Short mmCIF file of C-alpha atoms and ligand atoms in Angstrom, two decimals:
data_model
loop_
_atom_site.label_atom_id
_atom_site.label_comp_id
_atom_site.label_asym_id
_atom_site.label_seq_id
_atom_site.Cartn_x
_atom_site.Cartn_y
_atom_site.Cartn_z
CA MET Y 1 133.39 -10.43 61.98
CA ARG Y 2 136.66 -12.24 63.76
CA THR Y 3 137.26 -14.55 60.74
CA TYR Y 4 137.58 -11.61 58.41
CA GLU Y 5 139.70 -9.80 61.04
CA LEU Y 6 142.31 -13.04 61.35
CA ILE Y 7 142.66 -13.59 57.58
CA LYS Y 8 143.43 -9.95 57.04
CA ARG Y 9 145.84 -9.88 60.07
CA LYS Y 10 147.61 -12.90 58.47
CA ARG Y 11 147.28 -11.10 55.38
CA ASP Y 12 149.29 -8.38 56.55
CA GLY Y 13 152.23 -10.08 58.03
CA ILE Y 14 150.74 -9.78 61.93
CA GLU Y 15 151.49 -12.86 64.05
CA LEU Y 16 148.47 -14.70 65.61
CA SER Y 17 148.04 -15.32 69.12
CA ARG Y 18 147.17 -19.24 69.98
CA ASP Y 19 143.53 -18.21 70.60
CA ASP Y 20 143.14 -16.95 67.13
CA ILE Y 21 144.74 -20.23 65.55
CA GLY Y 22 142.41 -22.29 67.40
CA TYR Y 23 139.43 -20.39 66.86
CA MET Y 24 140.21 -20.55 63.04
CA ILE Y 25 140.73 -24.42 63.16
CA ASN Y 26 137.78 -25.52 65.47
CA GLY Y 27 135.74 -22.77 63.58
CA PHE Y 28 136.74 -24.72 60.54
CA VAL Y 29 136.33 -28.38 61.62
CA ASN Y 30 133.16 -27.41 63.28
CA GLY Y 31 131.33 -25.96 59.57
CA ASP Y 32 131.26 -22.49 60.79
CA ILE Y 33 133.92 -21.04 58.98
CA PRO Y 34 133.24 -21.84 55.32
CA ASP Y 35 135.70 -23.41 52.76
CA TYR Y 36 136.34 -19.73 51.09
CA GLN Y 37 137.53 -18.43 54.20
CA MET Y 38 139.91 -20.92 55.09
CA ALA Y 39 141.36 -20.95 51.69
CA ALA Y 40 141.75 -17.11 52.02
CA PHE Y 41 143.52 -18.27 55.39
CA LEU Y 42 145.64 -20.73 54.05
CA MET Y 43 146.95 -18.68 50.91
CA ALA Y 44 147.74 -15.88 53.58
CA ILE Y 45 149.74 -18.22 55.44
CA TYR Y 46 151.05 -19.65 52.45
CA PHE Y 47 152.64 -16.03 51.57
CA ARG Y 48 153.46 -14.71 55.03
CA GLY Y 49 154.69 -17.82 56.58
CA MET Y 50 154.39 -18.53 60.37
CA SER Y 51 156.69 -18.11 63.60
CA PRO Y 52 157.83 -21.12 65.53
CA ARG Y 53 155.53 -20.15 68.37
CA GLU Y 54 152.72 -20.01 65.50
CA CYS Y 55 153.23 -23.42 64.09
CA ILE Y 56 153.46 -24.89 67.50
CA ASP Y 57 149.72 -23.56 68.01
CA LEU Y 58 148.73 -24.32 64.72
CA THR Y 59 149.73 -28.19 65.04
CA MET Y 60 148.17 -28.51 68.41
CA ALA Y 61 144.75 -26.83 67.35
CA MET Y 62 145.32 -29.99 64.72
CA LEU Y 63 146.04 -32.12 67.17
CA GLN Y 64 142.97 -31.26 69.23
CA SER Y 65 140.43 -31.52 66.67
CA GLY Y 66 140.52 -35.33 66.46
CA VAL Y 67 141.18 -38.51 68.79
CA LYS Y 68 144.43 -39.36 69.93
CA VAL Y 69 145.74 -43.00 69.98
CA ASP Y 70 146.03 -44.11 73.33
CA LEU Y 71 149.37 -46.31 73.70
CA SER Y 72 149.98 -45.94 77.36
CA GLY Y 73 149.33 -49.79 77.81
CA ILE Y 74 152.63 -50.33 75.53
CA ARG Y 75 155.44 -51.19 77.87
CA GLY Y 76 158.79 -49.06 76.93
CA PHE Y 77 159.98 -46.39 75.17
CA LYS Y 78 157.68 -46.22 71.79
CA VAL Y 79 159.09 -44.87 68.39
CA ASP Y 80 158.15 -44.05 64.82
CA LYS Y 81 159.51 -43.07 61.72
CA HIS Y 82 158.34 -40.87 59.14
CA SER Y 83 159.31 -40.16 56.01
CA THR Y 84 157.70 -37.10 53.79
CA GLY Y 85 157.05 -39.10 51.00
CA GLY Y 86 159.15 -40.47 48.36
CA VAL Y 87 159.10 -42.99 45.16
CA GLY Y 88 159.84 -46.47 45.96
CA ASP Y 89 160.52 -45.93 49.40
CA THR Y 90 160.39 -48.98 50.86
CA THR Y 91 161.58 -48.28 53.81
CA THR Y 92 159.15 -48.79 56.39
CA LEU Y 93 158.81 -52.55 55.84
CA VAL Y 94 162.58 -53.33 56.25
CA LEU Y 95 163.06 -50.72 59.01
CA ALA Y 96 160.39 -51.34 61.40
CA PRO Y 97 161.20 -54.84 61.40
CA LEU Y 98 165.07 -54.36 62.19
CA VAL Y 99 164.56 -52.01 64.79
CA ALA Y 100 162.34 -54.30 66.87
CA ALA Y 101 164.68 -56.86 66.47
CA SER Y 102 167.51 -54.70 67.48
CA GLY Y 103 166.04 -54.02 70.80
CA GLY Y 104 163.50 -51.07 69.91
CA ILE Y 105 159.39 -50.53 70.48
CA VAL Y 106 157.73 -49.54 66.82
CA ALA Y 107 153.97 -48.86 67.14
CA LYS Y 108 153.68 -46.92 63.74
CA MET Y 109 150.51 -45.46 61.95
CA THR Y 110 151.01 -45.61 58.41
CA GLY Y 111 149.73 -43.63 55.60
CA ARG Y 112 148.04 -43.65 52.45
CA GLU Y 113 149.39 -42.82 49.18
CA LEU Y 114 149.63 -38.80 48.44
CA GLY Y 115 150.39 -37.55 44.99
CA HIS Y 116 153.15 -39.72 42.95
CA THR Y 117 154.20 -40.97 46.44
CA GLY Y 118 152.91 -44.45 47.30
CA GLY Y 119 151.39 -45.66 50.93
CA THR Y 120 152.81 -48.01 53.14
CA VAL Y 121 149.26 -49.26 53.75
CA ASP Y 122 148.87 -50.50 50.27
CA LYS Y 123 152.37 -51.96 50.22
CA LEU Y 124 151.06 -54.25 53.17
CA LEU Y 125 147.82 -55.02 51.99
CA SER Y 126 149.41 -56.91 49.05
CA ILE Y 127 150.10 -59.59 51.76
CA PRO Y 128 147.76 -62.12 51.60
CA GLY Y 129 145.41 -62.03 54.75
CA MET Y 130 147.34 -58.86 56.16
CA ASN Y 131 145.08 -56.68 58.35
CA VAL Y 132 145.63 -53.18 59.11
CA ASP Y 133 142.62 -51.75 60.53
CA MET Y 134 142.26 -53.02 64.09
CA PRO Y 135 141.02 -51.90 67.60
CA GLU Y 136 143.52 -50.03 69.34
CA GLU Y 137 143.78 -52.73 72.28
CA ARG Y 138 144.34 -55.54 69.57
CA PHE Y 139 147.53 -53.29 68.36
CA VAL Y 140 148.65 -52.54 72.05
CA GLN Y 141 148.43 -56.28 72.33
CA ILE Y 142 150.49 -57.39 69.26
CA VAL Y 143 153.22 -54.29 69.84
CA ASN Y 144 153.70 -55.82 73.62
CA HIS Y 145 154.49 -59.24 72.04
CA VAL Y 146 156.09 -58.59 68.74
CA HIS Y 147 157.44 -55.55 69.58
CA VAL Y 148 156.23 -53.80 65.91
CA GLY Y 149 152.82 -53.34 64.67
CA LEU Y 150 151.53 -51.34 61.78
CA ILE Y 151 148.19 -49.98 61.04
CA ALA Y 152 146.57 -47.46 59.00
CA GLN Y 153 146.15 -44.28 60.18
CA THR Y 154 142.21 -43.42 60.43
CA ALA Y 155 140.55 -39.87 59.35
CA THR Y 156 139.90 -39.22 62.83
CA LEU Y 157 143.31 -39.06 63.59
CA ALA Y 158 143.75 -35.24 63.44
CA HIS Y 159 140.80 -34.59 62.02
CA ALA Y 160 141.56 -31.08 60.81
CA ASP Y 161 144.06 -32.51 58.87
CA LYS Y 162 142.37 -34.47 56.19
CA GLN Y 163 139.47 -31.54 55.77
CA LEU Y 164 142.79 -29.18 55.64
CA TYR Y 165 144.74 -31.22 53.18
CA ALA Y 166 141.81 -31.41 50.89
CA LEU Y 167 141.46 -27.92 50.44
CA ARG Y 168 145.13 -26.79 50.15
CA ASN Y 169 145.01 -29.66 47.43
CA ALA Y 170 142.46 -27.43 45.71
CA THR Y 171 143.95 -24.12 46.19
CA ALA Y 172 147.62 -24.59 45.60
CA THR Y 173 148.89 -24.15 49.14
CA ILE Y 174 150.64 -27.79 49.57
CA ASP Y 175 153.62 -26.28 49.37
CA SER Y 176 154.28 -24.50 52.38
CA ILE Y 177 156.54 -25.12 55.05
CA PRO Y 178 154.15 -24.51 58.33
CA LEU Y 179 151.00 -26.39 56.44
CA ILE Y 180 153.35 -29.47 55.76
CA ALA Y 181 154.89 -29.19 59.21
CA SER Y 182 151.72 -28.86 60.90
CA SER Y 183 149.97 -31.45 58.53
CA ILE Y 184 152.59 -33.97 59.48
CA MET Y 185 153.13 -33.30 63.31
CA SER Y 186 149.57 -33.31 64.25
CA LYS Y 187 149.35 -37.03 62.91
CA LYS Y 188 152.62 -38.32 64.59
CA LEU Y 189 151.69 -36.78 67.57
CA ALA Y 190 148.59 -37.79 67.59
CA GLY Y 191 149.90 -41.09 66.95
CA GLY Y 192 151.19 -41.68 70.52
CA SER Y 193 154.97 -42.20 70.20
CA ASP Y 194 157.83 -40.96 72.62
CA GLY Y 195 160.18 -40.71 69.63
CA ILE Y 196 159.97 -39.67 66.18
CA VAL Y 197 162.58 -39.71 63.11
CA LEU Y 198 161.80 -37.91 60.51
CA ASP Y 199 163.04 -38.82 56.99
CA ILE Y 200 162.93 -35.57 54.90
CA LYS Y 201 163.60 -36.03 51.24
CA THR Y 202 165.03 -33.26 49.10
CA GLY Y 203 165.66 -33.61 45.66
CA VAL Y 204 163.65 -33.99 42.38
CA GLY Y 205 161.20 -36.80 44.02
CA ALA Y 206 160.43 -34.85 46.93
CA PHE Y 207 157.70 -32.40 48.24
CA THR Y 208 160.73 -29.66 49.22
CA GLN Y 209 163.06 -30.12 46.19
CA GLN Y 210 165.52 -27.74 47.14
CA TYR Y 211 167.83 -28.33 50.46
CA GLU Y 212 167.00 -25.07 52.35
CA ASP Y 213 163.46 -25.79 52.05
CA ALA Y 214 164.24 -29.50 53.42
CA LEU Y 215 166.26 -27.80 56.06
CA LYS Y 216 163.80 -25.52 57.18
CA LEU Y 217 160.91 -27.97 57.09
CA ALA Y 218 162.95 -29.95 59.36
CA ARG Y 219 163.95 -27.15 61.97
CA THR Y 220 160.12 -26.36 62.12
CA MET Y 221 158.95 -30.23 62.72
CA VAL Y 222 161.97 -30.99 65.07
CA ASP Y 223 160.66 -27.79 67.25
CA ILE Y 224 157.30 -28.48 67.03
CA GLY Y 225 157.69 -32.40 68.26
CA GLU Y 226 160.24 -31.14 70.94
CA GLY Y 227 158.18 -28.39 71.95
CA ALA Y 228 155.53 -31.13 73.01
CA GLY Y 229 157.89 -33.14 74.79
CA LYS Y 230 158.85 -35.52 72.56
CA LYS Y 231 162.53 -36.70 71.38
CA VAL Y 232 162.62 -36.00 67.52
CA VAL Y 233 165.60 -35.98 65.18
CA GLY Y 234 165.12 -35.17 61.46
CA LEU Y 235 167.25 -36.56 58.46
CA ILE Y 236 167.72 -34.81 54.90
CA THR Y 237 168.19 -37.57 52.86
CA GLY Y 238 168.37 -37.25 48.87
CA MET Y 239 165.25 -38.32 46.66
CA GLU Y 240 166.92 -37.62 43.35
CA GLN Y 241 166.32 -41.22 41.65
CA PRO Y 242 164.09 -43.56 43.32
CA LEU Y 243 164.77 -45.45 46.13
CA GLY Y 244 166.07 -49.24 45.90
CA LYS Y 245 164.88 -50.89 42.38
CA ALA Y 246 161.33 -51.76 42.99
CA ILE Y 247 158.38 -49.35 42.69
CA GLY Y 248 154.84 -50.59 43.49
CA ASN Y 249 153.02 -52.46 45.77
CA ALA Y 250 153.79 -56.12 46.25
CA ILE Y 251 156.74 -55.65 44.38
CA GLU Y 252 158.11 -53.27 47.05
CA VAL Y 253 157.04 -56.43 49.64
CA GLN Y 254 159.26 -58.66 47.51
CA GLU Y 255 162.51 -55.93 47.63
CA ALA Y 256 161.76 -55.43 51.37
CA ILE Y 257 162.10 -59.46 51.78
CA ASP Y 258 165.11 -59.40 49.67
CA THR Y 259 166.73 -56.73 51.85
CA LEU Y 260 166.19 -58.32 54.86
CA ASN Y 261 167.80 -61.66 53.14
CA GLY Y 262 170.96 -59.52 52.77
CA LYS Y 263 170.32 -59.19 49.04
CA GLY Y 264 168.89 -55.46 49.55
CA PRO Y 265 169.94 -52.43 47.01
CA ALA Y 266 172.75 -50.60 48.50
CA ASP Y 267 170.96 -47.24 48.71
CA LEU Y 268 168.20 -48.67 50.66
CA VAL Y 269 170.05 -50.54 52.97
CA ASP Y 270 172.34 -47.62 53.90
CA LEU Y 271 169.24 -45.59 54.23
CA VAL Y 272 167.76 -48.09 56.77
CA ALA Y 273 170.98 -48.44 58.91
CA GLU Y 274 170.87 -44.50 59.36
CA LEU Y 275 166.92 -44.27 60.28
CA GLY Y 276 167.51 -47.37 62.21
CA ALA Y 277 170.48 -46.08 64.18
CA ASN Y 278 168.85 -42.84 65.21
CA MET Y 279 165.59 -44.69 66.26
CA LEU Y 280 167.58 -46.88 68.83
CA LEU Y 281 169.55 -44.11 69.43
CA ILE Y 282 166.53 -41.95 70.82
CA SER Y 283 165.24 -44.94 72.09
CA GLY Y 284 168.17 -45.34 74.61
CA VAL Y 285 168.95 -48.92 73.05
CA VAL Y 286 172.49 -47.89 71.76
CA SER Y 287 174.64 -44.75 73.17
CA SER Y 288 176.04 -43.97 69.20
CA ARG Y 289 175.19 -43.72 65.54
CA ASP Y 290 177.61 -46.33 64.84
CA GLU Y 291 176.60 -48.84 67.49
CA GLY Y 292 173.09 -48.81 65.81
CA ILE Y 293 174.44 -49.01 62.39
CA ASN Y 294 176.27 -51.88 63.18
CA LEU Y 295 173.51 -53.52 64.70
CA ILE Y 296 170.99 -52.97 62.55
CA LYS Y 297 173.47 -54.54 59.83
CA HIS Y 298 174.14 -57.56 62.12
CA ASN Y 299 170.55 -58.08 62.46
CA ILE Y 300 170.42 -58.16 58.38
CA GLU Y 301 173.00 -61.00 58.43
CA THR Y 302 171.64 -63.00 61.06
CA LYS Y 303 167.92 -62.57 59.65
CA ARG Y 304 166.79 -61.33 62.78
CA GLY Y 305 164.89 -59.05 61.05
CA LEU Y 306 163.55 -61.15 58.28
CA GLU Y 307 161.91 -63.25 61.34
CA LYS Y 308 160.80 -60.15 62.76
CA LEU Y 309 158.55 -59.65 59.72
CA GLY Y 310 157.44 -62.81 60.04
CA GLU Y 311 156.28 -62.53 63.47
CA LEU Y 312 154.91 -59.13 62.39
CA ILE Y 313 152.75 -60.57 59.30
CA GLU Y 314 151.40 -63.36 61.46
CA ALA Y 315 150.11 -61.34 64.15
CA GLN Y 316 148.41 -59.14 61.98
CA GLY Y 317 146.56 -61.93 60.29
CA GLY Y 318 148.72 -62.04 57.25
CA ASP Y 319 150.01 -65.41 55.55
CA ARG Y 320 153.62 -65.75 57.04
CA GLU Y 321 155.00 -68.08 54.12
CA VAL Y 322 155.31 -64.88 51.98
CA ILE Y 323 158.85 -64.66 53.62
CA GLU Y 324 159.94 -67.63 52.31
CA ASN Y 325 157.72 -67.93 49.03
CA PRO Y 326 157.41 -64.58 47.65
CA GLY Y 327 155.69 -65.85 44.84
CA LEU Y 328 152.60 -65.65 47.01
CA LEU Y 329 152.24 -62.11 46.60
CA PRO Y 330 149.84 -61.06 43.69
CA GLN Y 331 151.75 -61.67 40.76
CA PRO Y 332 151.55 -59.04 37.72
CA ARG Y 333 149.76 -60.59 34.51
CA VAL Y 334 152.95 -59.69 31.84
CA LYS Y 335 156.42 -58.52 32.69
CA ILE Y 336 157.44 -55.93 29.90
CA GLU Y 337 161.27 -55.21 29.49
CA VAL Y 338 161.84 -51.62 28.41
CA GLU Y 339 164.84 -51.37 26.08
CA SER Y 340 167.41 -48.29 25.93
CA ALA Y 341 167.11 -46.42 22.77
CA GLY Y 342 171.17 -45.37 22.85
CA SER Y 343 174.03 -46.06 24.71
CA GLY Y 344 176.03 -44.62 27.56
CA TYR Y 345 175.95 -44.46 31.34
CA VAL Y 346 172.76 -43.46 33.42
CA GLU Y 347 173.06 -39.86 34.32
CA LYS Y 348 169.77 -39.11 36.14
CA ILE Y 349 166.55 -40.86 36.38
CA ASN Y 350 163.75 -38.45 37.31
CA ALA Y 351 161.93 -39.82 40.42
CA LEU Y 352 159.04 -38.33 39.96
CA ASP Y 353 158.42 -39.47 36.33
CA VAL Y 354 158.87 -42.81 37.64
CA GLY Y 355 156.73 -42.45 40.15
CA VAL Y 356 154.02 -41.45 37.64
CA ALA Y 357 154.60 -44.25 35.38
CA SER Y 358 154.27 -46.46 38.50
CA LYS Y 359 150.90 -45.01 38.72
CA ILE Y 360 149.71 -44.98 35.16
CA LEU Y 361 150.47 -48.81 35.43
CA GLY Y 362 147.96 -49.25 37.86
CA ALA Y 363 149.95 -49.17 41.28
CA GLY Y 364 148.12 -45.95 42.53
CA VAL Y 365 144.41 -45.41 42.90
CA LYS Y 366 142.74 -44.21 40.09
CA THR Y 367 139.46 -42.96 41.40
CA LYS Y 368 138.34 -42.84 44.72
CA ASP Y 369 136.19 -46.63 44.52
CA ASP Y 370 138.51 -47.91 42.22
CA PRO Y 371 140.39 -50.90 43.89
CA ILE Y 372 144.37 -50.80 43.08
CA ASP Y 373 145.68 -53.69 41.36
CA ARG Y 374 148.67 -54.44 43.96
CA SER Y 375 150.64 -56.69 41.21
CA THR Y 376 151.46 -53.76 39.17
CA GLY Y 377 154.68 -51.36 39.34
CA ILE Y 378 157.97 -51.15 37.94
CA TYR Y 379 161.33 -52.76 38.22
CA LEU Y 380 164.61 -50.91 37.89
CA ASN Y 381 167.44 -52.62 36.32
CA LYS Y 382 169.66 -49.70 35.87
CA LYS Y 383 170.50 -46.94 38.35
CA VAL Y 384 172.84 -43.37 38.40
CA GLY Y 385 176.45 -44.69 37.34
CA ASP Y 386 175.32 -47.92 35.79
CA ALA Y 387 176.65 -48.25 31.87
CA VAL Y 388 173.77 -49.16 29.34
CA GLU Y 389 173.91 -50.45 25.77
CA LYS Y 390 171.28 -49.93 23.25
CA GLY Y 391 168.97 -52.28 23.35
CA GLU Y 392 169.25 -53.38 26.99
CA SER Y 393 166.56 -53.76 29.09
CA ILE Y 394 166.67 -50.70 31.58
CA ALA Y 395 163.41 -51.76 33.24
CA VAL Y 396 160.77 -54.02 33.65
CA LEU Y 397 157.39 -53.14 33.85
CA TYR Y 398 154.97 -55.15 35.71
CA SER Y 399 151.38 -55.25 33.68
CA ASP Y 400 147.95 -56.25 33.92
CA GLY Y 401 148.34 -56.16 30.25
CA ASP Y 402 146.31 -52.87 29.23
CA LYS Y 403 148.25 -52.17 26.19
CA GLY Y 404 147.30 -48.38 26.47
CA ARG Y 405 148.88 -48.03 29.92
CA ILE Y 406 151.85 -50.16 28.85
CA ASN Y 407 152.68 -47.61 26.35
CA THR Y 408 152.17 -44.24 28.39
CA ALA Y 409 154.36 -46.08 31.16
CA ARG Y 410 156.89 -46.93 28.76
CA THR Y 411 157.39 -43.71 27.32
CA ARG Y 412 157.05 -41.92 30.66
CA LEU Y 413 159.70 -44.23 32.12
CA LEU Y 414 162.20 -43.68 29.10
CA ASN Y 415 162.09 -40.00 29.31
CA ALA Y 416 162.88 -40.39 33.15
CA TYR Y 417 166.15 -41.25 32.12
CA THR Y 418 168.99 -39.21 31.21
CA LEU Y 419 172.38 -40.96 29.40
CA GLY Y 420 175.35 -39.51 29.20
CA PRO Y 421 178.91 -40.29 28.07
CA ALA Y 422 180.81 -39.99 31.71
CA GLN Y 423 180.12 -42.32 34.71
CA LEU Y 424 178.88 -40.36 37.54
CA ASP Y 425 178.94 -41.45 41.22
CA GLU Y 426 175.78 -42.19 42.60
CA PRO Y 427 173.53 -39.23 43.71
CA ARG Y 428 174.12 -38.13 47.18
CA LEU Y 429 172.24 -39.88 50.09
CA PHE Y 430 172.89 -38.26 53.34
CA TYR Y 431 172.92 -34.38 53.64
CA ALA Y 432 172.23 -33.42 57.48
CA ARG Y 433 171.00 -34.25 60.81
CA ILE Y 434 168.95 -31.91 62.83
CA SER Y 435 168.22 -32.52 66.53
CA ARG Y 436 167.65 -30.00 69.24
CA GLU Y 437 171.28 -29.44 69.77
CA GLY Y 438 171.60 -28.31 66.13
CA VAL Y 439 172.32 -29.09 62.50
CA GLU Y 440 175.31 -31.76 62.02
CA GLU Y 441 176.54 -32.75 58.07
CA LEU Y 442 176.05 -35.90 57.19
CA LYS Y 443 178.47 -37.57 54.69
N1 LIG Z 501 152.48 -35.25 54.12
C1 LIG Z 501 151.42 -34.73 54.75
O1 LIG Z 501 151.33 -35.59 55.78
N2 LIG Z 501 151.25 -33.73 54.72
C2 LIG Z 501 151.82 -32.34 53.86
O2 LIG Z 501 150.82 -31.17 54.19
C3 LIG Z 501 152.42 -32.91 53.04
C4 LIG Z 501 152.59 -34.11 53.04
CA1 LIG Z 502 161.98 -49.34 46.48
#
C-alpha cells in the first residue's frame, strides 16, 4: 500500500520525505517493488520534478544502495572530473595526466559508452595491455605513486543507478533533471574524491540541449555535491559540433597524444585548460583560474603531461611505447575520404549525427556481447568556419572495410554538415561557471 501511496503523492506534486524516498529506492533494489510501479514513480518524477532536498535524498539513497570506493589510503586532496557526455570528447585522456603533472591528484572512475556518446574505458582499452579493472588496493598504490589512475566504474558502485537507468531507458524518463543529477552524483560520490569538476554540455550533441536545462542540471548537481561535503564546480560548455577532430577509440587516444605533444585542436586544448584550472583551483594547487590555465598550458609545452600519460599507461600494465609510436594502436583496415558535394563554409556539424555515424562504423557496442572494433572512427578534416571546395575531403572514415556500414556512415556524416555562403565564427565553447558562490558567465 505504501508504494501505491507514494506514487500517488508524487503524481499529485506532494513533496516526499527522506524516508519515503529511501523506501522506494531500497524496495526497488531489493526486488520488493516491481518494475511497473517504479516506472510509474519515475514518470511522476519526470513530470513533477523534485525539490533540492528531495534530489539530495534521492542521491544519498542511491549512493547507499551500493559499495563505495575507499580512497582514504591516498594522500592528499583527490579531484575528479565528470562530463555529461559528448561526441569525440577526448578530454579525460588529456586532462587527467596534465592535472597530475601540475600538482593535482586524480583518482578517476570512468564509464562506458552511453547512447551516442563514447566511453573513456573503451578508449583506454585500445592501448595494448592497458588494464582498467583492478583491486582497490592496487589502484590506491598507483595513484599514490603516479598521482593519477583511471579505472572502470563497476556495476556495484551505486547499484541502484544501473537498474534505474535501464528502466528509465525503456520508459522515456532519461531526460529528467533530478534523475540525471542523482544518477551522476550518486556515482561520483561513491567514487570517493574530495572535489569534483562537472562539465555540463549544452547544444545539439548533449543530453541537455537547451542552456536553461544545462544550468538547472549544473545547479542541482553542485547543490547535491556541496550538500555531501565535497567541493564542486560546474562548467557549462558547448557541444554544438564534436570536440576536437577525432571520434572513436584508438583514434581519440592518438588525438590525446597529439594534444599532449602540443599539436592539439584548439577547442580541445581550451576545454582541457579551463577544466584543469578549476580542478587545480579546488585542490588548492593554484589560487586563480588564470594561474591554473597557464600552468596547464605550460605542462603541454614542456611535455610533462605526455610524460605523465606514459607513466600512467605503464603503471596500469599498458605499452608505454604508444606515446612515441602511436602506430602501435589498433589500425583500421581501410581509410575512406568523404568528399564534399558542394562548396562554401562549414556552418554547422551536427554532433549527434557524427556520433551516430561513428557508431555505425563499429566504434560502439552493437549487441551486449559483441566485441568493439577499437580501430574504427572518424577524423574530421573540416570544422565550423572552415572553407570547403566541392570534391575536397571533409572527413576520413576509419573502417573495417564493411561496404554497407561505410555507405550508411558516409551518408550520415555528409548530412551532419551544413555549408553556407558566409564564414561564421566558431561556436561558443564556454557559457558559465557554477559554484556555491553562484553563477558566473564565461566568455
Ligand atoms: N549520465 C548518467 O550517468 N546518468 C544519466 O542519467 C544521464 C547521463
Ligand atoms: Ca575528439
